[in-house]
XYZ file of N, CA and C in Angstrom:
102
model
N -4.496 -38.145 -71.620
C -5.087 -38.321 -70.251
C -3.832 -38.675 -69.441
N -3.752 -38.039 -68.484
C -2.599 -38.059 -67.562
C -2.556 -39.497 -66.677
N -1.418 -40.113 -66.273
C -1.317 -41.307 -65.533
C -1.675 -40.848 -64.428
N -2.515 -41.754 -63.357
C -2.564 -41.657 -61.882
C -1.393 -42.243 -61.242
N -0.895 -41.294 -60.458
C 0.360 -41.226 -59.662
C 0.065 -41.990 -58.249
N 0.433 -43.065 -57.988
C 0.377 -43.566 -56.621
C 1.468 -43.403 -55.623
N 1.186 -43.397 -54.504
C 2.177 -43.044 -53.371
C 3.266 -43.893 -53.386
N 2.960 -45.211 -53.658
C 4.199 -46.098 -53.528
C 3.700 -47.391 -54.556
N 4.731 -47.983 -55.196
C 4.415 -49.006 -56.182
C 3.514 -49.997 -55.496
N 3.632 -50.239 -54.250
C 2.852 -51.184 -53.637
C 1.128 -51.092 -53.930
N 0.805 -49.758 -53.612
C -0.348 -49.282 -53.817
C -0.728 -49.298 -55.395
N 0.102 -49.200 -55.971
C -0.372 -49.375 -57.596
C -0.440 -50.729 -57.814
N 0.386 -51.562 -57.374
C 0.049 -53.190 -57.595
C -1.315 -53.539 -56.982
N -1.433 -53.067 -55.782
C -2.831 -53.505 -54.949
C -3.826 -52.875 -55.780
N -3.877 -51.718 -56.543
C -5.029 -51.001 -57.131
C -5.164 -51.942 -58.388
N -4.189 -52.420 -58.943
C -4.178 -53.074 -60.175
C -4.913 -54.579 -60.002
N -4.307 -55.194 -58.953
C -5.080 -56.476 -58.572
C -6.626 -56.222 -58.160
N -7.027 -55.329 -57.513
C -8.185 -55.201 -57.041
C -9.140 -55.011 -58.221
N -8.638 -54.352 -59.263
C -9.389 -53.928 -60.763
C -9.629 -55.369 -61.326
N -8.389 -56.124 -61.323
C -8.553 -57.542 -62.223
C -9.627 -58.252 -61.150
N -9.481 -58.271 -59.972
C -10.520 -59.305 -59.059
C -11.849 -58.678 -59.261
N -11.977 -57.369 -59.476
C -13.570 -56.813 -59.264
C -14.140 -57.176 -60.993
N -13.154 -57.336 -62.017
C -13.740 -57.660 -63.067
C -13.987 -59.128 -63.217
N -12.983 -60.113 -62.542
C -13.374 -61.315 -62.392
C -14.575 -61.795 -61.613
N -14.824 -60.890 -60.619
C -15.991 -61.017 -59.862
C -17.534 -60.947 -60.659
N -17.277 -59.955 -61.423
C -18.377 -59.524 -62.350
C -18.673 -60.609 -63.391
N -17.700 -61.307 -63.855
C -17.874 -62.580 -64.958
C -17.864 -63.715 -63.952
N -17.912 -63.910 -62.698
C -18.170 -64.960 -62.044
C -16.844 -65.910 -61.845
N -15.573 -65.311 -62.203
C -14.250 -66.269 -62.124
C -13.865 -66.478 -60.685
N -14.227 -65.542 -59.803
C -13.649 -65.645 -58.489
C -14.747 -65.637 -57.270
N -14.571 -66.221 -56.354
C -15.376 -66.291 -55.194
C -14.429 -65.918 -54.163
N -14.710 -64.895 -53.385
C -13.923 -64.269 -52.388
C -14.526 -64.199 -51.064
N -14.109 -64.441 -49.984
C -14.746 -64.393 -48.655
C -15.143 -62.871 -48.276
N -14.115 -61.790 -48.506
C -14.271 -60.532 -48.308
C -14.817 -59.627 -49.299
């Protein structure tokens, strides 16, 4: 499976962070305003 190539490292970090937060929300670990 090829790796997804992001335009910038910042975008890659943002994507990783969003994935972690999404998993956390599903498990009820995080409460976010937006």
